[in-house]
Amino acid sequence: MDYRVSCIRRCLFRSYLFRACVFSFLLISISGGCSSGGGGSVSPTPPPPSDENKLNIEILDAFIGDDNRTVATIKLTDENGSPITRDGISISFIIARIVESGEYIDYITRVQEGAVQATSENGGDYQQVGPGLYNYTFATELPAGYDRSQTHTVALYAEKVIGSQAFVSNATFDFVPDGGTVRTIRDIVATQSCNSCHDPLALHGGVRRDVGVCITCHTSKIVDPETGATVDQIDPQSGNNIGFNIMIHKIHMGEMLPSVEAGDPYYIVGFNDSIHDYSTVVFPQDNRNCTKCHNESVAVQANDYKLKPTRASCGSCHDDVDFAAAINHPTVQLNDNNCSGCHIPQSGTEFDISVTGSHTVPLKASSLPGLNFALIDVRSAETGDTRVGPGEHAEVTFSIKTNAGAVVDIAEMGSISLVIAGPTTDYNIQDYSGTGVEIPGVNNVLREVPSSAEGPDENGNYIYTFNGIIPTNATGTYAVGIEGRIPRMVGGENLILFEEVQEAGRNQVYYFAVTDAVPVPRRIVVDNSTEDEFCNACHGVFSKDFSIHGNLRNDTEYCVLCHNPSNDDILVRPVEPGQTAITASIDFREMIHKIHTGENLTVQPYIIYGFGGSVHDFGEVLYPGNTSDCSACHLPNTNILDPGNGILGPDILATVNREFTKVDGVNVVLQTFSTQPVITVCTSCHDNVGVTPDGAALTGENHLAGPQPESACVNCHAAGDPLGAAEVHLPPLPPAERINRPMPE
C-alpha cells in the first residue's frame, strides 16, 4: 500500500520560498461565521486570559500502597480557583518510572496487533476527601519487586465538555516510593518550546497537551508484562518506534530524512487505523538549530542532547546510519557508552564532530564578518532638500559595514539593490519614468543597482542618485529600501570542509516626504524583527535560519514595498501564445493569509508563480497552530476595523487590491478584477464567501448577513462589537464559546 498517496499530509511552506513543519493531527480547526448585529464605537474588548480554563487539575500527592497500587490525590478547580466535582469530567491516569537510561517506562500496557504499547487507565477507584479533592486508586497493580528507589511519575489528562467547548487539563507529579528525595527527572523539551509553533500542542483528539505527559507513554522501550523482557515500543503496522526522542525528531526531519529521500515514507498508524504520513514535513527553519526545541531557558535538561548523545536520538535524524554494521559511521557501536567520547558537547570549533560543531547553521557561523546596511539620508538631487518632489531624482546616502565596523567594498557584493515605492498610505504599481500612471505588468517599484555609487567617503558612506524619477503625480510619503548579499566561505573539519554561503544584510527602509510636510511612515502590522516572536517564533532569524528570494528579503517592512495591493504574478506566470491566463495577487495581506490557511482554503489549488516560472502550490499547507489566533502574527490592535476610518485607521488609504489580471499570450491585459481592502483581507482566509463581479460587495453566499457592500462591514465587525474582527478571533476558544453572538432574526 502506498501510504504516501493514501494519507499524504503536506507541510507548511513546502517550497523553497516558505518552509514550515506540521503535524497532520495537530491543528485544531476553528471556523467563524457572520450574522447581523449592530455597529458601535466602544473600546475593543480584550481577549480573555489564556489561563481562563474551566477545568484545572493538580496532583497534590502520590504513594504506592502495600497492595502495589498507586494512590494519587488530585484537586479539581474551575477558572476562578473554586473547587468542582468530577461530574462530566473524564480523567485518564498513567504511572511510570524513570529507568537507568533516563527514559520513562510505563507500568500500564496494552497489546496492539502483537506489539506491547504504553497506555493509560481510568477504571480505578475514587474517594472524595474534601471539596474538589479526590484520592484516585489505580486499578493497575505494580509488579512485585518494583524498584522503590526510582523516580515515579503520576500523569493525567482530563477533559470536560461545556456546550461545544472541550476544556482540557494535564498534570504530572514526581515522587520516590521509598520516601526519598526526587533526584532524577526528565525535562529535556518544554511544552513552551512546542507551543511557539504548535499553539496549542494538542494531540490524540486535543486532550494531551503537555510534553511531561507525552513522554510517560511515548518511550522507546517498554516492558512486556508477560515475559518481563524490555522490548522496543513500536507501531506494529509501520514498524516505526514511537519513543518521543525518535518519533519527534523524525517527524520534524520529514522529507529530509535519508530514508524518505531514498523513497521509503515515514508514517505512523494511529487510532482507528488512521495513517499519519510525515514524509512531506519540512521544518520551518534550518533543522540544525537544535536549541529551537532544546531550550535551556525553559527545560532543565535541555542540554542533554549534546551532553548525552545516543544512537537512538542521533540515528532518528540520520536514519541511514547502521551503528551495528558501521554503515555511514566509521566504527561499530553496539551501545551508547562511547558516543560522547568522539561527539563531545562542544570544542569551540565549528563544523567539527562535536555535537554543537556538527550542528552549526552555516549562516550563523562565527567566522562570518557580518553584513550591515544603513540608510542615512535621502535628498532631492535637484534641490538638495530632504523633500524629494514629483519629477525629481532621489539621492540616497547609505553604508555597508561588517559587524566590526569595517567598510564593505560595494564591488564585492554579489547582489545589491535600492528600491523606491510609494505612497506609504498603500504602496502601488506606478510608472517611475514619467507620469506615474499605474501600468500592470511593468515596474511595481523603482529598483536600481547602485554599483556606480560614489564613495565610500571618510565616514564609509556611499551616495547614489536614482536614474528613475519620483512620479509626476506622486503625493504623500515614499520609502526607499535596500537589499543585498555577499558570497562568503565557511569551513570546518567535519562533513563541511568548505561551503559558500550568501550572507545577507538586514533590509532597511527609510521614509522621505514627497508632498507631506514631514515623512509619514508605513504602518507596521506584522513584525519579524523581534527574536522568538511573530514570524520568528517558527521561522527563526530570516536570512540565517530561513531564506526567501535567494536570501535577499528578510524584513516585512521591506517585503510590502513589492507585495502591495496592486501587484500580481503577471511578470512570471507563463502564458502560451494564443491562450489567456489569470494571475494571482501577491499583495502581502492576501498572500500571507492564504498561504497560512493553505489546505483549509475552499478554492484549490492556490498557486503563485515565482522567478523563472517556478510553481508554488500553497494549497498543500497546513498551519501547525491556531488559525484563529491573529496575535500569533499581528501586532496588537492591527487586525481590527475602525468605524469611519477604513481597515486599520485614519492613515490608511482605501486602495483596491488587484485580485487577478487576465492576460493573453503576449501579456496584453484583457481584464483586471480588484477587491476592496476589507473584503480582500477577510476573503483571503474565508475564501468561500461570495464577492460581486466588481469586487465591492459580498453576494451573500456563505455570509449569514446576506449581500453587503464593503461599507457595511463595520456595522457588524467593528472593534468592540460582538462580531468584531478581533472578538471572533480570540484564542484558544472556538467562536461559540467566546461571545454571546446575536443570530439573524
XYZ file of C-alpha atoms in Angstrom:
745
model
C 0.000 0.000 0.000
C 1.318 3.458 -0.899
C 0.837 5.329 2.337
C 2.293 8.472 0.785
C -0.695 8.501 -1.547
C -3.332 7.169 0.840
C -2.846 9.695 3.614
C -0.487 12.406 2.498
C -0.202 15.492 4.624
C 1.638 18.390 3.126
C 3.894 20.583 5.132
C 3.692 24.249 5.845
C 5.714 26.312 3.355
C 6.934 23.309 1.403
C 8.601 25.322 -1.378
C 11.967 26.974 -1.076
C 10.224 30.293 -0.542
C 8.347 29.237 2.543
C 9.109 26.237 4.736
C 7.413 25.040 7.814
C 6.586 21.900 9.694
C 3.232 20.482 10.551
C 1.818 17.509 12.357
C -1.094 16.154 10.406
C -3.173 15.860 13.523
C -2.048 18.936 15.461
C -4.304 21.591 14.018
C -7.445 22.385 15.918
C -9.585 23.816 13.126
C -11.603 26.765 14.261
C -14.083 28.478 11.950
C -16.125 31.594 12.371
C -19.306 32.886 10.834
C -21.066 36.176 10.374
C -24.517 37.314 11.360
C -26.478 40.510 11.671
C -25.731 42.824 14.550
C -25.436 46.445 15.481
C -22.428 48.637 14.998
C -20.739 50.603 17.716
C -17.777 52.733 18.664
C -16.959 51.323 22.094
C -13.415 50.378 23.001
C -12.239 46.978 21.740
C -12.871 44.107 24.126
C -9.561 42.461 25.060
C -9.164 38.697 24.691
C -9.763 36.637 27.816
C -6.606 35.473 29.601
C -5.295 32.207 28.208
C -5.448 30.582 31.649
C -9.225 31.131 31.903
C -9.802 27.399 31.839
C -12.928 25.927 33.372
C -11.031 22.749 34.226
C -7.819 22.769 36.229
C -6.463 19.626 37.876
C -3.430 19.481 40.142
C -1.827 16.320 41.533
C -1.059 17.091 45.158
C 0.473 13.818 46.305
C 1.031 10.184 45.388
C 2.193 6.994 47.068
C 2.192 3.254 46.390
C 0.319 1.144 48.912
C 1.135 -2.254 50.327
C -1.036 -3.805 47.618
C 1.283 -2.262 44.986
C -1.483 0.026 43.761
C -0.738 3.721 43.300
C -2.875 6.314 45.070
C -2.901 9.890 43.756
C -4.524 12.882 45.438
C -5.922 15.367 42.946
C -7.501 18.808 43.223
C -10.151 19.994 40.733
C -10.947 23.703 40.312
C -12.643 25.996 37.810
C -11.356 29.186 36.196
C -11.870 31.089 39.454
C -9.973 28.580 41.562
C -13.183 27.300 43.129
C -13.428 23.549 43.785
C -15.577 21.487 41.426
C -16.805 17.889 41.393
C -15.885 15.129 38.947
C -19.271 15.352 37.243
C -18.874 15.462 33.477
C -15.089 15.103 33.628
C -13.192 12.233 32.030
C -9.745 11.614 33.527
C -7.109 9.115 32.413
C -4.096 8.234 34.560
C -0.557 6.985 33.878
C 2.006 5.604 36.323
C 5.567 5.346 35.014
C 9.126 5.262 36.347
C 12.438 6.651 35.124
C 14.890 3.828 34.449
C 18.660 3.781 34.213
C 18.703 5.115 30.646
C 16.957 8.280 31.852
C 13.791 7.422 29.944
C 10.383 6.527 31.315
C 8.830 3.057 31.293
C 5.049 2.973 31.717
C 3.630 0.271 34.012
C 0.292 0.281 32.184
C 0.410 -1.541 28.869
C -1.767 -2.959 26.142
C -1.144 -5.325 23.251
C -1.742 -3.742 19.857
C -1.590 -6.235 16.992
C 1.098 -8.214 18.764
C 3.099 -5.197 19.932
C 3.277 -4.134 23.576
C 2.493 -0.436 23.962
C 2.176 2.003 26.833
C -1.311 3.219 27.673
C -3.387 4.816 30.433
C -6.252 3.761 32.695
C -9.473 5.234 34.046
C -11.041 2.261 35.830
C -9.660 2.792 39.315
C -11.483 3.895 42.458
C -12.218 7.471 43.552
C -12.715 8.663 47.106
C -13.753 12.256 47.750
C -11.787 13.659 50.681
C -12.839 17.298 50.510
C -14.316 19.969 48.227
C -12.711 19.326 44.831
C -10.292 16.828 46.442
C -10.171 13.166 45.462
C -7.959 10.160 46.050
C -7.661 8.007 42.952
C -6.504 4.416 43.489
C -5.132 2.857 40.326
C -6.600 -0.369 39.006
C -3.120 -1.326 37.817
C -1.087 -3.286 40.320
C 2.662 -2.758 40.074
C 4.771 -5.908 39.703
C 6.270 -7.499 42.772
C 9.790 -6.313 43.347
C 9.397 -2.984 41.542
C 12.257 -0.593 42.307
C 11.061 1.715 45.084
C 14.169 3.907 44.783
C 13.417 5.061 41.249
C 11.615 8.280 40.410
C 7.966 7.504 39.675
C 5.567 9.874 37.946
C 1.797 10.017 38.010
C 0.462 11.756 34.906
C -3.087 12.559 33.912
C -5.029 14.140 31.090
C -8.625 15.233 31.524
C -11.467 16.767 29.556
C -14.726 18.500 30.414
C -17.186 19.455 27.689
C -19.352 22.517 28.281
C -21.529 23.376 25.328
C -19.367 22.946 22.269
C -16.123 23.662 24.110
C -13.842 20.967 25.455
C -11.780 22.201 28.396
C -8.568 20.279 28.978
C -6.141 19.819 31.852
C -2.845 17.897 32.037
C -0.759 17.311 35.159
C 2.229 15.328 36.443
C 3.646 14.550 39.881
C 7.085 13.072 40.652
C 7.817 11.020 43.767
C 10.082 8.253 45.064
C 8.093 5.355 46.611
C 10.619 4.693 49.377
C 10.180 8.263 50.591
C 13.471 9.528 49.246
C 14.079 12.871 47.550
C 13.354 13.123 43.836
C 16.760 13.493 42.231
C 16.188 12.010 38.776
C 13.852 13.837 36.438
C 13.249 14.019 32.690
C 12.872 17.605 31.452
C 14.537 17.850 28.048
C 11.958 19.741 25.971
C 9.343 22.087 27.423
C 5.791 22.419 26.168
C 6.503 26.138 25.856
C 9.013 25.389 23.099
C 6.497 23.288 21.189
C 3.819 25.934 21.574
C 5.933 28.561 19.866
C 4.670 26.933 16.658
C 2.041 24.408 17.756
C -0.123 26.711 19.834
C -1.624 24.847 21.461
C 0.077 21.492 21.275
C -2.966 19.212 21.124
C -2.720 15.531 20.276
C -4.921 12.455 20.375
C -8.148 14.399 19.994
C -6.700 17.534 21.578
C -6.607 16.186 25.151
C -2.858 15.619 25.525
C -1.093 18.955 25.555
C 1.828 18.692 27.965
C 5.156 17.180 26.963
C 5.541 15.940 30.538
C 2.517 13.718 29.977
C 3.532 12.690 26.443
C 6.916 11.303 27.481
C 5.463 8.931 30.087
C 3.839 6.912 27.284
C 5.976 7.695 24.232
C 9.105 5.815 25.291
C 11.476 3.950 23.025
C 11.375 0.851 25.262
C 8.580 -0.948 27.094
C 8.484 -3.964 29.420
C 6.426 -6.921 28.246
C 4.321 -7.793 31.319
C 4.055 -11.425 30.229
C 7.776 -12.104 29.913
C 9.385 -9.243 31.830
C 11.586 -8.533 28.809
C 12.356 -4.972 27.747
C 11.428 -4.527 24.077
C 11.212 -1.732 21.534
C 7.918 0.149 21.641
C 6.709 0.282 18.059
C 3.736 0.974 15.878
C 3.187 -2.590 14.636
C 1.760 -1.576 11.268
C 4.659 0.631 10.195
C 7.338 -0.922 12.381
C 8.427 2.559 13.485
C 9.470 3.240 17.065
C 7.108 5.659 18.845
C 9.560 6.802 21.513
C 9.388 10.581 21.877
C 13.071 11.184 21.166
C 12.890 9.115 17.979
C 9.423 9.914 16.669
C 9.559 13.693 17.190
C 12.977 14.008 15.545
C 11.750 12.009 12.566
C 8.526 13.993 12.232
C 10.410 17.284 12.179
C 13.004 15.965 9.718
C 10.179 14.823 7.448
C 11.090 14.972 3.785
C 14.776 15.447 4.633
C 15.079 12.054 6.315
C 17.604 9.995 4.331
C 15.125 7.117 4.302
C 12.411 9.350 2.834
C 14.810 10.742 0.248
C 15.534 7.126 -0.688
C 11.816 6.542 -1.294
C 10.686 4.981 1.997
C 7.828 7.024 3.541
C 7.817 7.772 7.249
C 4.388 7.245 8.770
C 2.670 6.220 11.985
C -0.662 4.412 12.162
C -2.811 5.915 14.904
C -6.177 5.227 16.449
C -8.862 3.747 14.194
C -6.112 2.833 11.726
C -5.620 6.494 10.795
C -2.423 6.914 8.810
C -0.208 9.906 9.507
C 2.408 10.315 6.798
C 5.126 12.782 7.769
C 7.197 12.296 4.634
C 6.396 15.776 3.326
C 7.011 17.736 6.518
C 9.615 20.488 6.259
C 10.943 22.141 9.389
C 10.268 25.914 9.170
C 13.909 26.814 9.651
C 17.318 25.166 9.473
C 16.919 21.767 11.151
C 20.407 22.011 12.643
C 19.040 24.589 15.068
C 18.619 22.110 17.939
C 18.020 24.851 20.502
C 14.740 25.787 18.845
C 13.241 22.843 20.745
C 16.010 22.091 23.266
C 15.784 25.460 25.004
C 17.702 25.522 28.281
C 15.862 28.636 29.485
C 12.653 26.613 29.894
C 13.846 22.993 30.260
C 16.311 21.936 32.975
C 17.881 19.133 30.919
C 17.677 20.828 27.516
C 21.425 20.385 27.029
C 21.190 16.601 27.308
C 21.079 16.414 23.506
C 24.742 17.403 23.475
C 25.814 16.111 26.891
C 24.395 12.602 26.431
C 24.238 11.712 22.726
C 22.673 8.323 21.960
C 22.335 6.103 18.920
C 18.559 6.313 19.126
C 18.380 10.105 19.162
C 21.132 10.720 16.617
C 20.000 7.886 14.392
C 16.449 9.212 14.324
C 17.523 12.097 12.075
C 20.499 10.325 10.500
C 18.465 7.212 9.780
C 20.780 5.939 7.050
C 23.351 5.097 9.754
C 23.621 1.488 10.922
C 25.743 1.657 14.056
C 25.920 -2.118 14.442
C 27.328 -2.583 10.942
C 29.348 0.657 10.735
C 27.331 1.810 7.709
C 27.727 5.587 7.270
C 29.622 5.591 10.552
C 33.368 4.945 10.853
C 33.155 2.350 13.636
C 30.809 -0.287 15.023
C 28.871 0.939 18.059
C 26.748 -1.648 19.871
C 25.809 0.641 22.772
C 25.918 4.323 23.724
C 28.951 4.100 26.000
C 31.420 5.623 23.551
C 29.211 8.202 21.818
C 30.341 11.157 23.916
C 33.977 10.133 23.564
C 34.100 11.426 19.991
C 31.000 13.596 19.970
C 31.845 15.859 22.875
C 29.343 18.646 23.658
C 31.443 21.354 22.032
C 35.044 22.050 21.222
C 34.983 25.709 20.300
C 35.431 24.746 16.657
C 32.520 24.944 14.257
C 31.721 22.161 11.787
C 33.788 19.545 13.647
C 32.374 16.299 15.085
C 31.365 17.758 18.425
C 27.592 17.847 18.823
C 27.451 21.631 18.698
C 30.040 21.887 15.956
C 28.354 19.385 13.664
C 25.050 21.252 14.013
C 26.428 24.677 13.171
C 23.982 26.602 10.999
C 26.239 27.835 8.166
C 24.769 31.345 8.041
C 25.261 31.640 11.812
C 28.937 30.685 11.697
C 31.029 32.891 13.962
C 33.614 33.236 11.197
C 31.210 35.322 9.133
C 32.141 39.012 9.442
C 28.537 40.216 9.191
C 26.833 42.490 6.691
C 25.002 45.576 7.897
C 23.189 48.219 5.875
C 22.291 51.723 6.974
C 20.161 54.196 5.027
C 21.462 57.511 6.278
C 19.799 60.194 4.186
C 17.562 60.833 1.173
C 17.536 64.170 -0.650
C 16.456 65.672 -3.932
C 19.305 65.588 -6.437
C 17.887 68.766 -7.977
C 17.344 70.903 -4.861
C 19.291 69.195 -2.084
C 16.153 69.331 0.041
C 15.039 66.406 2.210
C 11.710 66.553 0.394
C 12.022 64.823 -2.979
C 9.274 66.347 -5.080
C 7.324 64.874 -8.005
C 9.504 64.550 -11.099
C 12.758 64.785 -9.098
C 15.559 62.261 -8.602
C 16.243 60.756 -5.179
C 19.831 60.898 -3.906
C 20.428 58.219 -1.284
C 23.285 58.079 1.227
C 23.923 54.609 2.618
C 26.620 52.452 4.174
C 27.645 48.786 4.110
C 29.744 47.577 7.036
C 30.793 44.421 8.862
C 29.952 43.748 12.494
C 33.329 45.224 13.408
C 32.514 48.433 11.534
C 34.782 47.833 8.544
C 33.515 49.296 5.278
C 32.482 46.712 2.674
C 33.524 47.436 -0.904
C 30.330 47.632 -2.940
C 32.135 45.887 -5.803
C 32.401 42.743 -3.652
C 28.655 42.451 -3.254
C 27.097 39.502 -5.037
C 23.818 41.374 -5.253
C 22.664 44.772 -4.084
C 19.618 46.881 -4.909
C 17.956 50.075 -3.801
C 14.172 50.158 -4.117
C 11.705 53.056 -4.063
C 7.966 52.586 -3.581
C 5.062 54.732 -2.522
C 2.931 56.208 -1.233
C 3.120 54.840 2.293
C -0.667 55.026 2.656
C -0.595 51.909 0.467
C 2.149 51.063 -1.995
C 1.045 50.531 -5.594
C 2.387 49.923 -9.070
C 3.480 53.091 -10.826
C 5.448 54.214 -13.834
C 8.694 55.668 -12.481
C 9.771 57.029 -15.856
C 7.174 59.790 -16.021
C 3.506 60.256 -15.244
C 3.203 57.616 -12.552
C 0.126 56.084 -14.174
C -0.365 52.515 -13.000
C 0.804 50.075 -15.654
C 0.098 46.392 -14.923
C 2.985 44.116 -15.730
C 5.626 46.829 -15.904
C 7.572 48.005 -12.849
C 5.959 47.502 -9.483
C 8.702 49.519 -7.781
C 11.699 51.555 -8.834
C 14.597 49.135 -8.402
C 18.173 50.028 -9.304
C 21.607 48.512 -8.710
C 23.826 51.181 -7.087
C 27.078 49.792 -8.458
C 28.031 53.264 -9.707
C 27.550 54.867 -6.300
C 30.124 57.435 -5.230
C 32.309 56.544 -2.276
C 32.980 55.391 0.235
C 33.746 58.766 1.828
C 35.661 59.360 5.052
C 32.650 58.128 7.039
C 32.346 54.969 4.987
C 29.212 56.194 3.212
C 28.142 55.766 -0.392
C 25.929 58.166 -2.360
C 23.711 57.006 -5.207
C 21.374 59.049 -7.407
C 18.458 57.174 -8.944
C 18.018 57.287 -12.698
C 14.256 56.933 -12.345
C 12.215 59.828 -11.051
C 9.537 60.256 -8.455
C 6.285 60.075 -10.489
C 4.943 63.476 -11.533
C 1.605 62.707 -9.908
C 3.148 61.448 -6.656
C 1.822 62.634 -3.311
C 2.452 61.942 0.349
C 5.460 59.977 1.592
C 7.606 57.423 -0.230
C 10.034 54.792 1.014
C 13.455 53.623 -0.076
C 14.726 50.186 0.896
C 17.962 48.268 0.495
C 18.752 44.588 -0.012
C 21.972 42.748 -0.685
C 24.150 39.723 -0.112
C 27.798 38.830 -0.399
C 29.369 35.397 -1.045
C 31.397 34.073 1.892
C 33.193 30.834 2.682
C 32.686 28.950 5.908
C 34.585 25.811 6.760
C 35.418 23.234 9.347
C 36.879 19.817 9.985
C 33.813 17.597 9.738
C 31.308 16.985 6.948
C 31.594 20.516 5.608
C 35.168 21.289 4.677
C 34.225 24.429 2.778
C 30.842 25.801 1.858
C 29.920 29.007 0.093
C 27.055 30.867 1.700
C 25.269 34.045 0.732
C 25.484 36.311 3.749
C 22.690 38.860 3.603
C 22.295 42.183 5.315
C 19.122 43.062 7.167
C 16.797 45.048 4.906
C 16.470 48.685 5.897
C 13.665 51.110 4.992
C 13.887 54.918 5.045
C 10.889 57.225 4.604
C 11.069 60.575 2.798
C 8.442 63.206 2.082
C 7.259 63.932 -1.448
C 4.430 66.384 -0.722
C 3.963 65.770 3.011
C 5.360 68.327 5.448
C 7.178 65.533 7.265
C 7.553 61.860 6.305
C 4.664 59.606 7.368
C 5.955 56.038 7.886
C 4.077 52.992 6.697
C 2.022 51.258 9.373
C 3.550 48.107 10.863
C 1.113 45.187 11.087
C 3.419 42.198 11.462
C 6.940 42.217 12.800
C 9.805 39.817 12.203
C 12.474 41.869 13.939
C 11.750 40.510 17.430
C 13.518 37.310 18.430
C 11.235 34.326 19.066
C 8.053 36.297 18.368
C 5.635 36.552 15.462
C 7.257 35.286 12.226
C 10.481 34.426 14.029
C 8.733 32.142 16.508
C 8.513 29.453 13.834
C 10.926 30.640 11.159
C 13.858 31.789 13.259
C 16.095 34.590 12.017
C 15.320 35.441 8.408
C 18.288 35.051 6.039
C 20.024 32.858 8.622
C 17.529 30.158 9.631
C 15.043 30.802 6.840
C 15.538 32.026 3.293
C 13.239 33.914 0.916
C 14.060 35.141 -2.605
C 17.646 33.930 -2.606
C 18.211 35.094 0.973
C 17.772 38.753 -0.014
C 14.498 39.694 1.694
C 14.262 39.420 5.457
C 12.132 42.236 6.852
C 8.358 42.511 6.478
C 8.587 46.302 6.381
C 10.635 45.852 3.214
C 8.574 42.963 1.780
C 5.460 45.112 1.419
C 7.216 47.529 -0.940
C 6.700 44.961 -3.695
C 3.980 42.782 -2.187
C 1.435 45.576 -2.471
C -2.292 45.685 -3.294
C -1.805 46.375 -6.993
C 0.745 43.677 -7.699
C 0.325 40.139 -9.007
C 2.469 37.436 -10.608
C 1.843 38.651 -14.159
C 5.544 39.022 -14.988
C 6.492 35.433 -14.139
C 3.347 33.432 -14.862
C 3.892 31.604 -18.182
C 1.284 32.137 -20.884
C 1.240 30.133 -24.099
C 0.675 32.108 -27.326
C -2.993 32.210 -28.199
C -4.047 31.421 -24.626
C -5.095 33.542 -21.690
C -4.023 33.256 -18.075
C -5.417 34.515 -14.802
C -2.751 35.760 -12.442
C -2.707 35.656 -8.643
C -2.412 38.595 -6.291
C 0.852 38.821 -4.373
C -0.419 41.517 -2.045
C 1.098 40.731 1.348
C -2.192 40.938 3.248
C -3.854 38.435 0.925
C -0.937 36.178 0.048
C 0.279 35.561 3.608
C -3.228 34.858 4.906
C -3.865 32.428 2.065
C -0.509 30.680 2.476
C -1.125 30.083 6.179
C -4.709 28.953 5.545
C -3.424 26.608 2.850
C -5.144 23.253 2.911
C -8.233 24.776 4.522
C -8.861 27.079 1.547
C -12.024 26.225 -0.352
C -10.667 27.280 -3.738
C -7.878 24.888 -4.686
C -5.137 24.785 -5.733
C -3.640 28.052 -4.512
C -0.709 28.604 -6.856
C 1.672 31.542 -7.109
C 4.347 31.689 -9.777
C 7.816 32.770 -8.755
C 11.007 33.723 -10.519
C 11.786 31.672 -13.593
C 8.189 30.492 -13.786
C 8.625 28.327 -10.679
C 5.348 26.920 -9.351
C 4.467 27.248 -5.669
C 1.307 25.428 -4.630
C 0.403 26.599 -1.130
C -2.878 24.726 -1.177
C -0.951 21.888 0.496
C -0.040 23.949 3.565
C -1.495 23.045 6.959
C -0.776 25.643 9.625
C 0.542 23.961 12.813
C -1.006 26.397 15.260
C -4.361 28.016 15.930
C -5.572 29.836 12.796
C -7.989 31.833 14.930
C -5.146 33.366 16.918
C -4.345 36.513 14.929
C -1.929 37.624 17.659
C 0.491 34.892 16.574
C 1.434 37.149 13.653
C -0.246 40.527 14.194
C 0.891 43.325 16.445
C -1.759 44.392 18.988
C -4.842 46.107 17.516
C -3.727 45.695 13.906
C -6.487 43.272 12.964
C -9.444 45.484 13.811
C -11.955 47.564 11.861
C -12.107 51.204 12.914
C -15.540 52.680 12.043
C -15.257 55.552 9.573
C -11.506 55.247 9.196
C -11.017 52.290 6.904
C -9.387 48.984 7.590
C -6.888 49.973 10.248
C -7.184 53.665 10.974
C -7.255 57.190 9.539
C -3.781 56.934 7.996
C -4.756 54.100 5.669
C -5.805 54.835 2.117
C -8.629 52.566 0.960
C -6.881 51.341 -2.157
C -8.262 48.369 -4.011
C -6.469 45.058 -4.184
C -5.728 43.525 -7.560
C -7.179 40.071 -7.172
C -6.134 38.903 -10.629
C -5.306 40.093 -14.126
C -6.259 38.186 -17.244
C -3.611 38.424 -19.936
C -3.113 36.922 -23.359
C -0.024 35.228 -24.754
C 1.834 38.495 -25.281
C 0.922 39.950 -21.880
C -1.801 42.249 -23.162
C -4.178 42.933 -20.298
C -7.674 41.731 -21.138
C -9.368 42.125 -17.756
C -8.488 43.206 -14.237
C -10.506 42.180 -11.187
C -9.949 44.034 -7.931
C -11.486 43.859 -4.469
C -11.914 46.405 -1.728
C -9.387 46.186 1.140
C -11.660 44.825 3.880
C -13.139 42.222 1.544
C -9.615 41.296 0.444
C -8.424 40.554 3.963
C -11.458 38.611 5.137
C -11.914 36.525 1.995
C -8.226 35.626 1.909
C -8.968 33.122 4.698
C -12.743 32.779 4.293
C -12.452 32.263 0.544
C -15.827 30.547 0.210
C -17.603 33.876 0.793
C -19.048 35.176 -2.481
C -17.862 38.513 -3.904
C -19.645 40.593 -6.552
C -18.091 40.964 -10.042
C -16.884 44.488 -9.248
C -15.211 43.352 -6.009
C -17.029 45.969 -3.946
C -19.563 43.841 -2.069
C -20.429 40.391 -0.769
C -23.052 38.424 -2.667
C -24.419 36.736 0.433
C -23.010 33.337 -0.473
C -21.747 31.738 2.766
C -22.410 35.016 4.593
C -25.145 34.894 7.228
C -25.985 38.581 6.917
C -26.646 38.228 3.194
C -25.469 40.636 0.475
C -23.485 43.534 1.923
C -21.372 46.343 0.455
C -17.928 46.758 1.954
C -19.026 49.959 3.644
C -21.427 47.891 5.773
C -18.700 45.627 7.201
C -18.212 47.969 10.155
C -21.884 47.621 11.088
C -21.178 44.126 12.441
C -17.414 43.719 12.557
C -16.142 46.960 14.096
C -13.865 46.878 17.111
C -15.873 46.273 20.265
C -18.859 44.681 18.555
C -19.750 41.081 19.420
C -18.776 40.109 15.886
C -15.800 42.449 15.698
C -12.810 41.125 13.779
C -10.762 40.867 16.968
C -13.632 39.472 19.023
C -14.238 36.459 16.770
C -10.547 35.597 16.549
C -9.758 35.127 20.215
C -7.531 32.206 21.224
C -7.903 29.494 22.257
C -11.697 29.106 22.405
C -13.885 28.459 19.363
C -16.370 31.191 18.419
C -19.436 29.613 20.064
C -17.836 29.948 23.499
C -16.102 33.302 23.122
C -19.080 35.616 22.916
C -22.835 35.724 23.098
C -23.375 36.179 19.404
C -26.582 37.658 18.040
C -28.297 35.489 15.471
C -30.220 36.792 12.452
C -33.924 37.270 13.028
